[in-house]
Amino acid sequence: VAPGSFTSLTVSADQGTAVLSAISGTDTESGSATLTYTAPDAEGNYTITLSAVDNLMQTGTKTISVSVAAKPAVNVPAGEVSGTWDANTTYIAQGALLVPAGKSLTIEEGVTIIFDGDGSSAAPELAVSGSLYCMGTENNPILITVPAAKRTQANIFAGIWGGIQGLPDASEMVLQYTNIEYVGAPTGPGNSSLYSGSPYDDGDPRYGVLFSNTDGKFVMQHSSISYTADDGMRIVGGTILISNNTFVLNGKNGGESVNIKSGVTGTVAFN
């Protein structure tokens, strides 16, 4: 670009979004601009290209290399949880979690949740007394699982952690494009799932998903439950919509993929 004749400046990015603002110094020998770059969700190496044009329509370019690292994992202390868990983030449960009555937890697309259980009654569960909304998408589903080292063939029916347990006061549970795996650790004293009137006896393997509010609403679509020691899911109350899901290797000895009890109303289709 000819010196002293800078007329315009543009920017582009091969991934993510790059925007220029506060451009100054046009038609002078020097200028400035503010470049704002919003990185893509996926980690990797990307390129930003700046193009300057002079009054003779000559163009000069400058490239900037950007390295995008994965988001750091978020450790979630045992206890009550609510609010929103951000898209494309890994959350590591430090123990049993509970969505309390009157509160809700929304899990956005691309989230991975890790429950590190040991297959005992002390293994953590996600209990719901309020509402749970898992809002994955077709291209960016949610994964609720165990540490990578425990995702093995030997653990298919091992029942590593305690699953998602919708308690009698759970208002709503929605699972969209959500994949749940390696559930079935036994319940026991101290677990929210062993409430008065629970479908479990002390020591029973926990289901991948339980919903038990006769007045509640349960929706599961385009999701999967895999590698469970007992039922993939058990519904003992409420109004339901269960469609377009996949169930893989549920129940080591007599468990069922979908176990629905009398009094439940709704639709189950295309699974």
PDB file of C-alpha atoms in Angstrom:
ATOM      1  CA  VAL A   1       0.000   0.000   0.000  1.00  0.00           C
ATOM      2  CA  ALA A   2       1.407   3.408  -0.944  1.00  0.00           C
ATOM      3  CA  PRO A   3       2.518   5.435   2.091  1.00  0.00           C
ATOM      4  CA  GLY A   4       0.227   8.261   3.142  1.00  0.00           C
ATOM      5  CA  SER A   5      -2.772   7.069   1.144  1.00  0.00           C
ATOM      6  CA  PHE A   6      -4.486   4.490   3.339  1.00  0.00           C
ATOM      7  CA  THR A   7      -8.224   4.550   2.576  1.00  0.00           C
ATOM      8  CA  SER A   8      -9.848   1.426   4.034  1.00  0.00           C
ATOM      9  CA  LEU A   9      -9.190  -1.563   6.272  1.00  0.00           C
ATOM     10  CA  THR A  10     -11.105  -4.868   6.386  1.00  0.00           C
ATOM     11  CA  VAL A  11     -10.746  -8.103   8.311  1.00  0.00           C
ATOM     12  CA  SER A  12     -11.770 -11.739   7.892  1.00  0.00           C
ATOM     13  CA  ALA A  13     -11.266 -14.980   9.850  1.00  0.00           C
ATOM     14  CA  ASP A  14     -11.266 -18.580   8.638  1.00  0.00           C
ATOM     15  CA  GLN A  15     -13.077 -19.624  11.851  1.00  0.00           C
ATOM     16  CA  GLY A  16     -14.766 -17.549  14.509  1.00  0.00           C
ATOM     17  CA  THR A  17     -15.713 -13.904  14.067  1.00  0.00           C
ATOM     18  CA  ALA A  18     -13.410 -10.899  13.594  1.00  0.00           C
ATOM     19  CA  VAL A  19     -14.687  -7.321  13.742  1.00  0.00           C
ATOM     20  CA  LEU A  20     -12.916  -3.979  13.310  1.00  0.00           C
ATOM     21  CA  SER A  21     -14.017  -0.839  15.113  1.00  0.00           C
ATOM     22  CA  ALA A  22     -12.711   2.642  15.927  1.00  0.00           C
ATOM     23  CA  ILE A  23     -10.789   2.862  12.643  1.00  0.00           C
ATOM     24  CA  SER A  24      -8.862   6.149  12.441  1.00  0.00           C
ATOM     25  CA  GLY A  25      -6.180   7.695  10.250  1.00  0.00           C
ATOM     26  CA  THR A  26      -7.645   7.192   6.791  1.00  0.00           C
ATOM     27  CA  ASP A  27      -5.941   9.338   4.138  1.00  0.00           C
ATOM     28  CA  THR A  28      -2.959   9.858   6.484  1.00  0.00           C
ATOM     29  CA  GLU A  29       0.388   8.195   6.955  1.00  0.00           C
ATOM     30  CA  SER A  30      -0.696   6.146   9.977  1.00  0.00           C
ATOM     31  CA  GLY A  31      -3.803   5.040  11.765  1.00  0.00           C
ATOM     32  CA  SER A  32      -5.257   2.640  14.254  1.00  0.00           C
ATOM     33  CA  ALA A  33      -8.146   0.235  14.708  1.00  0.00           C
ATOM     34  CA  THR A  34      -9.543  -2.064  17.349  1.00  0.00           C
ATOM     35  CA  LEU A  35      -9.778  -5.731  16.385  1.00  0.00           C
ATOM     36  CA  THR A  36     -12.232  -7.928  18.318  1.00  0.00           C
ATOM     37  CA  TYR A  37     -12.014 -11.679  17.744  1.00  0.00           C
ATOM     38  CA  THR A  38     -14.547 -14.208  18.992  1.00  0.00           C
ATOM     39  CA  ALA A  39     -12.970 -17.658  18.889  1.00  0.00           C
ATOM     40  CA  PRO A  40     -14.844 -20.736  17.615  1.00  0.00           C
ATOM     41  CA  ASP A  41     -15.980 -23.385  20.070  1.00  0.00           C
ATOM     42  CA  ALA A  42     -13.523 -25.989  18.771  1.00  0.00           C
ATOM     43  CA  GLU A  43      -9.883 -25.853  19.744  1.00  0.00           C
ATOM     44  CA  GLY A  44      -7.346 -25.504  16.918  1.00  0.00           C
ATOM     45  CA  ASN A  45      -5.168 -23.113  14.941  1.00  0.00           C
ATOM     46  CA  TYR A  46      -6.901 -20.365  12.986  1.00  0.00           C
ATOM     47  CA  THR A  47      -6.026 -17.335  10.854  1.00  0.00           C
ATOM     48  CA  ILE A  48      -7.189 -13.707  10.875  1.00  0.00           C
ATOM     49  CA  THR A  49      -6.488 -11.676   7.719  1.00  0.00           C
ATOM     50  CA  LEU A  50      -6.289  -7.869   7.649  1.00  0.00           C
ATOM     51  CA  SER A  51      -6.469  -6.071   4.281  1.00  0.00           C
ATOM     52  CA  ALA A  52      -5.587  -2.394   3.726  1.00  0.00           C
ATOM     53  CA  VAL A  53      -6.378  -0.526   0.486  1.00  0.00           C
ATOM     54  CA  ASP A  54      -4.810   2.756  -0.743  1.00  0.00           C
ATOM     55  CA  ASN A  55      -6.278   5.390  -3.044  1.00  0.00           C
ATOM     56  CA  LEU A  56      -4.675   3.684  -6.048  1.00  0.00           C
ATOM     57  CA  MET A  57      -6.597   0.494  -5.147  1.00  0.00           C
ATOM     58  CA  GLN A  58      -3.417  -1.302  -4.185  1.00  0.00           C
ATOM     59  CA  THR A  59      -3.948  -3.868  -1.401  1.00  0.00           C
ATOM     60  CA  GLY A  60      -1.671  -5.056   1.359  1.00  0.00           C
ATOM     61  CA  THR A  61      -2.469  -7.909   3.715  1.00  0.00           C
ATOM     62  CA  LYS A  62      -1.350  -9.061   7.138  1.00  0.00           C
ATOM     63  CA  THR A  63      -2.177 -12.435   8.665  1.00  0.00           C
ATOM     64  CA  ILE A  64      -2.407 -13.195  12.366  1.00  0.00           C
ATOM     65  CA  SER A  65      -2.205 -16.776  13.626  1.00  0.00           C
ATOM     66  CA  VAL A  66      -4.437 -17.648  16.570  1.00  0.00           C
ATOM     67  CA  SER A  67      -4.262 -20.794  18.691  1.00  0.00           C
ATOM     68  CA  VAL A  68      -7.519 -21.651  20.491  1.00  0.00           C
ATOM     69  CA  ALA A  69      -7.221 -23.947  23.494  1.00  0.00           C
ATOM     70  CA  ALA A  70     -10.012 -26.046  24.994  1.00  0.00           C
ATOM     71  CA  LYS A  71     -12.035 -24.470  27.773  1.00  0.00           C
ATOM     72  CA  PRO A  72     -10.765 -25.515  31.195  1.00  0.00           C
ATOM     73  CA  ALA A  73     -13.005 -27.949  33.033  1.00  0.00           C
ATOM     74  CA  VAL A  74     -15.229 -26.609  35.816  1.00  0.00           C
ATOM     75  CA  ASN A  75     -15.231 -28.482  39.120  1.00  0.00           C
ATOM     76  CA  VAL A  76     -18.705 -28.607  40.685  1.00  0.00           C
ATOM     77  CA  PRO A  77     -18.752 -29.114  44.476  1.00  0.00           C
ATOM     78  CA  ALA A  78     -21.164 -31.683  45.862  1.00  0.00           C
ATOM     79  CA  GLY A  79     -24.517 -30.227  46.884  1.00  0.00           C
ATOM     80  CA  GLU A  80     -27.212 -28.082  45.307  1.00  0.00           C
ATOM     81  CA  VAL A  81     -26.919 -26.850  41.713  1.00  0.00           C
ATOM     82  CA  SER A  82     -29.069 -24.523  39.614  1.00  0.00           C
ATOM     83  CA  GLY A  83     -28.756 -21.872  36.927  1.00  0.00           C
ATOM     84  CA  THR A  84     -27.128 -22.473  33.534  1.00  0.00           C
ATOM     85  CA  TRP A  85     -24.119 -24.555  32.565  1.00  0.00           C
ATOM     86  CA  ASP A  86     -22.413 -22.959  29.587  1.00  0.00           C
ATOM     87  CA  ALA A  87     -22.168 -24.558  26.150  1.00  0.00           C
ATOM     88  CA  ASN A  88     -19.085 -26.555  25.153  1.00  0.00           C
ATOM     89  CA  THR A  89     -17.760 -26.783  28.689  1.00  0.00           C
ATOM     90  CA  THR A  90     -16.765 -29.825  30.747  1.00  0.00           C
ATOM     91  CA  TYR A  91     -18.160 -29.989  34.282  1.00  0.00           C
ATOM     92  CA  ILE A  92     -16.685 -32.439  36.796  1.00  0.00           C
ATOM     93  CA  ALA A  93     -18.991 -33.373  39.681  1.00  0.00           C
ATOM     94  CA  GLN A  94     -17.137 -33.578  42.978  1.00  0.00           C
ATOM     95  CA  GLY A  95     -19.930 -35.635  44.536  1.00  0.00           C
ATOM     96  CA  ALA A  96     -23.699 -36.055  44.495  1.00  0.00           C
ATOM     97  CA  LEU A  97     -25.639 -33.117  43.025  1.00  0.00           C
ATOM     98  CA  LEU A  98     -29.205 -31.960  43.672  1.00  0.00           C
ATOM     99  CA  VAL A  99     -31.399 -29.526  41.768  1.00  0.00           C
ATOM    100  CA  PRO A 100     -33.552 -28.289  44.687  1.00  0.00           C
ATOM    101  CA  ALA A 101     -37.309 -27.822  44.613  1.00  0.00           C
ATOM    102  CA  GLY A 102     -38.313 -24.516  43.044  1.00  0.00           C
ATOM    103  CA  LYS A 103     -35.015 -24.187  41.141  1.00  0.00           C
ATOM    104  CA  SER A 104     -33.901 -25.303  37.696  1.00  0.00           C
ATOM    105  CA  LEU A 105     -30.669 -26.313  35.994  1.00  0.00           C
ATOM    106  CA  THR A 106     -30.265 -25.711  32.261  1.00  0.00           C
ATOM    107  CA  ILE A 107     -27.428 -27.512  30.508  1.00  0.00           C
ATOM    108  CA  GLU A 108     -26.509 -26.049  27.147  1.00  0.00           C
ATOM    109  CA  GLU A 109     -25.340 -27.791  23.991  1.00  0.00           C
ATOM    110  CA  GLY A 110     -21.946 -29.460  23.843  1.00  0.00           C
ATOM    111  CA  VAL A 111     -21.569 -29.830  27.608  1.00  0.00           C
ATOM    112  CA  THR A 112     -19.788 -32.887  29.014  1.00  0.00           C
ATOM    113  CA  ILE A 113     -20.515 -33.839  32.630  1.00  0.00           C
ATOM    114  CA  ILE A 114     -18.190 -36.264  34.409  1.00  0.00           C
ATOM    115  CA  PHE A 115     -19.308 -38.311  37.425  1.00  0.00           C
ATOM    116  CA  ASP A 116     -16.406 -40.286  38.859  1.00  0.00           C
ATOM    117  CA  GLY A 117     -18.017 -43.137  40.764  1.00  0.00           C
ATOM    118  CA  ASP A 118     -16.601 -46.347  42.168  1.00  0.00           C
ATOM    119  CA  GLY A 119     -19.614 -48.595  41.625  1.00  0.00           C
ATOM    120  CA  SER A 120     -20.681 -48.423  45.278  1.00  0.00           C
ATOM    121  CA  SER A 121     -23.626 -46.778  47.038  1.00  0.00           C
ATOM    122  CA  ALA A 122     -21.319 -43.815  47.617  1.00  0.00           C
ATOM    123  CA  ALA A 123     -21.130 -43.177  43.852  1.00  0.00           C
ATOM    124  CA  PRO A 124     -22.619 -39.769  42.977  1.00  0.00           C
ATOM    125  CA  GLU A 125     -25.979 -39.180  41.330  1.00  0.00           C
ATOM    126  CA  LEU A 126     -27.736 -36.161  39.855  1.00  0.00           C
ATOM    127  CA  ALA A 127     -31.006 -35.874  41.789  1.00  0.00           C
ATOM    128  CA  VAL A 128     -33.762 -33.514  40.650  1.00  0.00           C
ATOM    129  CA  SER A 129     -36.405 -32.001  42.917  1.00  0.00           C
ATOM    130  CA  GLY A 130     -36.854 -28.920  40.752  1.00  0.00           C
ATOM    131  CA  SER A 131     -36.510 -28.907  36.951  1.00  0.00           C
ATOM    132  CA  LEU A 132     -33.738 -30.105  34.648  1.00  0.00           C
ATOM    133  CA  TYR A 133     -33.351 -28.985  31.038  1.00  0.00           C
ATOM    134  CA  CYS A 134     -30.611 -30.698  28.983  1.00  0.00           C
ATOM    135  CA  MET A 135     -30.674 -28.826  25.673  1.00  0.00           C
ATOM    136  CA  GLY A 136     -28.205 -30.505  23.343  1.00  0.00           C
ATOM    137  CA  THR A 137     -28.439 -30.219  19.565  1.00  0.00           C
ATOM    138  CA  GLU A 138     -28.023 -32.705  16.732  1.00  0.00           C
ATOM    139  CA  ASN A 139     -24.566 -31.394  15.889  1.00  0.00           C
ATOM    140  CA  ASN A 140     -23.530 -30.667  19.461  1.00  0.00           C
ATOM    141  CA  PRO A 141     -25.055 -33.150  21.918  1.00  0.00           C
ATOM    142  CA  ILE A 142     -24.608 -33.320  25.686  1.00  0.00           C
ATOM    143  CA  LEU A 143     -22.634 -36.208  27.193  1.00  0.00           C
ATOM    144  CA  ILE A 144     -23.096 -37.354  30.814  1.00  0.00           C
ATOM    145  CA  THR A 145     -20.528 -40.011  31.562  1.00  0.00           C
ATOM    146  CA  VAL A 146     -17.570 -41.214  33.629  1.00  0.00           C
ATOM    147  CA  PRO A 147     -13.862 -40.404  33.260  1.00  0.00           C
ATOM    148  CA  ALA A 148     -12.414 -41.529  29.929  1.00  0.00           C
ATOM    149  CA  ALA A 149     -10.259 -44.203  31.558  1.00  0.00           C
ATOM    150  CA  LYS A 150     -13.418 -45.928  32.861  1.00  0.00           C
ATOM    151  CA  ARG A 151     -15.270 -45.979  29.528  1.00  0.00           C
ATOM    152  CA  THR A 152     -14.254 -49.561  28.812  1.00  0.00           C
ATOM    153  CA  GLN A 153     -15.893 -52.783  27.696  1.00  0.00           C
ATOM    154  CA  ALA A 154     -15.227 -54.252  31.139  1.00  0.00           C
ATOM    155  CA  ASN A 155     -17.391 -51.506  32.683  1.00  0.00           C
ATOM    156  CA  ILE A 156     -20.413 -51.862  30.387  1.00  0.00           C
ATOM    157  CA  PHE A 157     -22.524 -53.358  33.198  1.00  0.00           C
ATOM    158  CA  ALA A 158     -20.354 -52.249  36.117  1.00  0.00           C
ATOM    159  CA  GLY A 159     -22.639 -49.423  37.221  1.00  0.00           C
ATOM    160  CA  ILE A 160     -20.008 -46.748  37.832  1.00  0.00           C
ATOM    161  CA  TRP A 161     -22.246 -43.825  38.920  1.00  0.00           C
ATOM    162  CA  GLY A 162     -25.803 -43.158  40.054  1.00  0.00           C
ATOM    163  CA  GLY A 163     -27.623 -41.664  37.071  1.00  0.00           C
ATOM    164  CA  ILE A 164     -30.249 -38.920  36.878  1.00  0.00           C
ATOM    165  CA  GLN A 165     -32.851 -39.418  39.600  1.00  0.00           C
ATOM    166  CA  GLY A 166     -36.078 -37.448  39.236  1.00  0.00           C
ATOM    167  CA  LEU A 167     -37.596 -37.349  42.717  1.00  0.00           C
ATOM    168  CA  PRO A 168     -41.343 -37.141  43.560  1.00  0.00           C
ATOM    169  CA  ASP A 169     -41.244 -33.333  43.542  1.00  0.00           C
ATOM    170  CA  ALA A 170     -39.354 -32.937  40.240  1.00  0.00           C
ATOM    171  CA  SER A 171     -41.486 -30.556  38.168  1.00  0.00           C
ATOM    172  CA  GLU A 172     -40.031 -31.065  34.697  1.00  0.00           C
ATOM    173  CA  MET A 173     -37.183 -32.982  33.110  1.00  0.00           C
ATOM    174  CA  VAL A 174     -36.219 -32.446  29.467  1.00  0.00           C
ATOM    175  CA  LEU A 175     -33.444 -34.395  27.749  1.00  0.00           C
ATOM    176  CA  GLN A 176     -32.799 -33.284  24.175  1.00  0.00           C
ATOM    177  CA  TYR A 177     -29.823 -34.744  22.300  1.00  0.00           C
ATOM    178  CA  THR A 178     -28.356 -35.985  25.573  1.00  0.00           C
ATOM    179  CA  ASN A 179     -26.280 -39.161  25.923  1.00  0.00           C
ATOM    180  CA  ILE A 180     -26.058 -40.903  29.309  1.00  0.00           C
ATOM    181  CA  GLU A 181     -23.804 -43.876  30.008  1.00  0.00           C
ATOM    182  CA  TYR A 182     -22.206 -46.231  32.575  1.00  0.00           C
ATOM    183  CA  VAL A 183     -24.964 -45.929  35.207  1.00  0.00           C
ATOM    184  CA  GLY A 184     -26.054 -48.464  37.796  1.00  0.00           C
ATOM    185  CA  ALA A 185     -24.207 -47.987  41.081  1.00  0.00           C
ATOM    186  CA  PRO A 186     -26.359 -49.293  43.963  1.00  0.00           C
ATOM    187  CA  THR A 187     -28.411 -46.901  46.017  1.00  0.00           C
ATOM    188  CA  GLY A 188     -28.089 -46.711  49.771  1.00  0.00           C
ATOM    189  CA  PRO A 189     -28.543 -44.536  52.855  1.00  0.00           C
ATOM    190  CA  GLY A 190     -27.597 -40.954  52.163  1.00  0.00           C
ATOM    191  CA  ASN A 191     -28.679 -41.015  48.512  1.00  0.00           C
ATOM    192  CA  SER A 192     -31.576 -38.761  47.535  1.00  0.00           C
ATOM    193  CA  SER A 193     -32.925 -41.586  45.368  1.00  0.00           C
ATOM    194  CA  LEU A 194     -33.639 -43.770  48.439  1.00  0.00           C
ATOM    195  CA  TYR A 195     -36.643 -41.721  49.575  1.00  0.00           C
ATOM    196  CA  SER A 196     -39.793 -43.004  51.278  1.00  0.00           C
ATOM    197  CA  GLY A 197     -41.765 -44.867  48.616  1.00  0.00           C
ATOM    198  CA  SER A 198     -38.750 -45.089  46.292  1.00  0.00           C
ATOM    199  CA  PRO A 199     -38.803 -47.848  43.651  1.00  0.00           C
ATOM    200  CA  TYR A 200     -35.403 -48.882  45.016  1.00  0.00           C
ATOM    201  CA  ASP A 201     -34.601 -51.102  47.951  1.00  0.00           C
ATOM    202  CA  ASP A 202     -31.321 -50.501  49.721  1.00  0.00           C
ATOM    203  CA  GLY A 203     -28.576 -51.887  47.476  1.00  0.00           C
ATOM    204  CA  ASP A 204     -30.559 -51.912  44.225  1.00  0.00           C
ATOM    205  CA  PRO A 205     -28.735 -50.655  41.129  1.00  0.00           C
ATOM    206  CA  ARG A 206     -29.882 -47.189  40.138  1.00  0.00           C
ATOM    207  CA  TYR A 207     -31.499 -46.644  36.740  1.00  0.00           C
ATOM    208  CA  GLY A 208     -29.972 -44.465  34.048  1.00  0.00           C
ATOM    209  CA  VAL A 209     -32.937 -42.103  34.449  1.00  0.00           C
ATOM    210  CA  LEU A 210     -35.760 -42.169  37.005  1.00  0.00           C
ATOM    211  CA  PHE A 211     -38.830 -39.918  36.942  1.00  0.00           C
ATOM    212  CA  SER A 212     -41.364 -40.294  39.730  1.00  0.00           C
ATOM    213  CA  ASN A 213     -43.592 -37.201  40.019  1.00  0.00           C
ATOM    214  CA  THR A 214     -47.167 -38.221  39.172  1.00  0.00           C
ATOM    215  CA  ASP A 215     -47.961 -34.571  38.375  1.00  0.00           C
ATOM    216  CA  GLY A 216     -44.706 -33.807  36.556  1.00  0.00           C
ATOM    217  CA  LYS A 217     -43.672 -33.701  32.911  1.00  0.00           C
ATOM    218  CA  PHE A 218     -40.878 -35.724  31.334  1.00  0.00           C
ATOM    219  CA  VAL A 219     -39.515 -35.346  27.795  1.00  0.00           C
ATOM    220  CA  MET A 220     -36.657 -37.308  26.220  1.00  0.00           C
ATOM    221  CA  GLN A 221     -35.941 -37.004  22.501  1.00  0.00           C
ATOM    222  CA  HIS A 222     -33.009 -37.783  20.212  1.00  0.00           C
ATOM    223  CA  SER A 223     -30.997 -39.030  23.172  1.00  0.00           C
ATOM    224  CA  SER A 224     -29.414 -42.281  24.331  1.00  0.00           C
ATOM    225  CA  ILE A 225     -28.898 -44.322  27.478  1.00  0.00           C
ATOM    226  CA  SER A 226     -26.092 -46.853  27.256  1.00  0.00           C
ATOM    227  CA  TYR A 227     -24.309 -49.415  29.439  1.00  0.00           C
ATOM    228  CA  THR A 228     -26.515 -49.641  32.531  1.00  0.00           C
ATOM    229  CA  ALA A 229     -26.547 -52.288  35.239  1.00  0.00           C
ATOM    230  CA  ASP A 230     -30.367 -52.277  35.400  1.00  0.00           C
ATOM    231  CA  ASP A 231     -33.138 -50.384  33.575  1.00  0.00           C
ATOM    232  CA  GLY A 232     -32.085 -47.694  31.175  1.00  0.00           C
ATOM    233  CA  MET A 233     -34.973 -45.613  32.422  1.00  0.00           C
ATOM    234  CA  ARG A 234     -37.938 -46.081  34.734  1.00  0.00           C
ATOM    235  CA  ILE A 235     -40.985 -43.819  34.754  1.00  0.00           C
ATOM    236  CA  VAL A 236     -43.330 -44.256  37.712  1.00  0.00           C
ATOM    237  CA  GLY A 237     -45.437 -41.119  37.273  1.00  0.00           C
ATOM    238  CA  GLY A 238     -46.223 -38.077  35.176  1.00  0.00           C
ATOM    239  CA  THR A 239     -46.991 -37.077  31.592  1.00  0.00           C
ATOM    240  CA  ILE A 240     -44.295 -38.155  29.160  1.00  0.00           C
ATOM    241  CA  LEU A 241     -42.938 -37.847  25.623  1.00  0.00           C
ATOM    242  CA  ILE A 242     -40.198 -40.355  24.804  1.00  0.00           C
ATOM    243  CA  SER A 243     -39.290 -40.471  21.111  1.00  0.00           C
ATOM    244  CA  ASN A 244     -36.441 -41.014  18.669  1.00  0.00           C
ATOM    245  CA  ASN A 245     -34.038 -42.328  21.300  1.00  0.00           C
ATOM    246  CA  THR A 246     -31.462 -45.115  21.323  1.00  0.00           C
ATOM    247  CA  PHE A 247     -30.959 -47.620  24.141  1.00  0.00           C
ATOM    248  CA  VAL A 248     -27.774 -49.698  24.177  1.00  0.00           C
ATOM    249  CA  LEU A 249     -26.962 -52.660  26.437  1.00  0.00           C
ATOM    250  CA  ASN A 250     -29.315 -51.865  29.310  1.00  0.00           C
ATOM    251  CA  GLY A 251     -29.508 -54.336  32.196  1.00  0.00           C
ATOM    252  CA  LYS A 252     -27.023 -57.046  33.003  1.00  0.00           C
ATOM    253  CA  ASN A 253     -29.651 -59.410  34.429  1.00  0.00           C
ATOM    254  CA  GLY A 254     -33.226 -58.729  33.412  1.00  0.00           C
ATOM    255  CA  GLY A 255     -33.139 -54.941  33.182  1.00  0.00           C
ATOM    256  CA  GLU A 256     -35.227 -53.156  30.560  1.00  0.00           C
ATOM    257  CA  SER A 257     -34.419 -50.227  28.312  1.00  0.00           C
ATOM    258  CA  VAL A 258     -37.719 -48.450  29.060  1.00  0.00           C
ATOM    259  CA  ASN A 259     -39.799 -49.450  32.096  1.00  0.00           C
ATOM    260  CA  ILE A 260     -43.042 -47.497  32.468  1.00  0.00           C
ATOM    261  CA  LYS A 261     -45.455 -48.117  35.338  1.00  0.00           C
ATOM    262  CA  SER A 262     -49.243 -47.884  35.431  1.00  0.00           C
ATOM    263  CA  GLY A 263     -50.799 -44.436  35.661  1.00  0.00           C
ATOM    264  CA  VAL A 264     -48.232 -42.788  33.399  1.00  0.00           C
ATOM    265  CA  THR A 265     -49.737 -41.040  30.349  1.00  0.00           C
ATOM    266  CA  GLY A 266     -48.134 -39.809  27.151  1.00  0.00           C
ATOM    267  CA  THR A 267     -46.361 -40.964  24.006  1.00  0.00           C
ATOM    268  CA  VAL A 268     -43.506 -43.408  23.424  1.00  0.00           C
ATOM    269  CA  ALA A 269     -42.553 -43.742  19.755  1.00  0.00           C
ATOM    270  CA  PHE A 270     -39.744 -44.289  17.238  1.00  0.00           C
ATOM    271  CA  ASN A 271     -37.171 -45.485  19.759  1.00  0.00           C
TER     272      ASN A 271
END
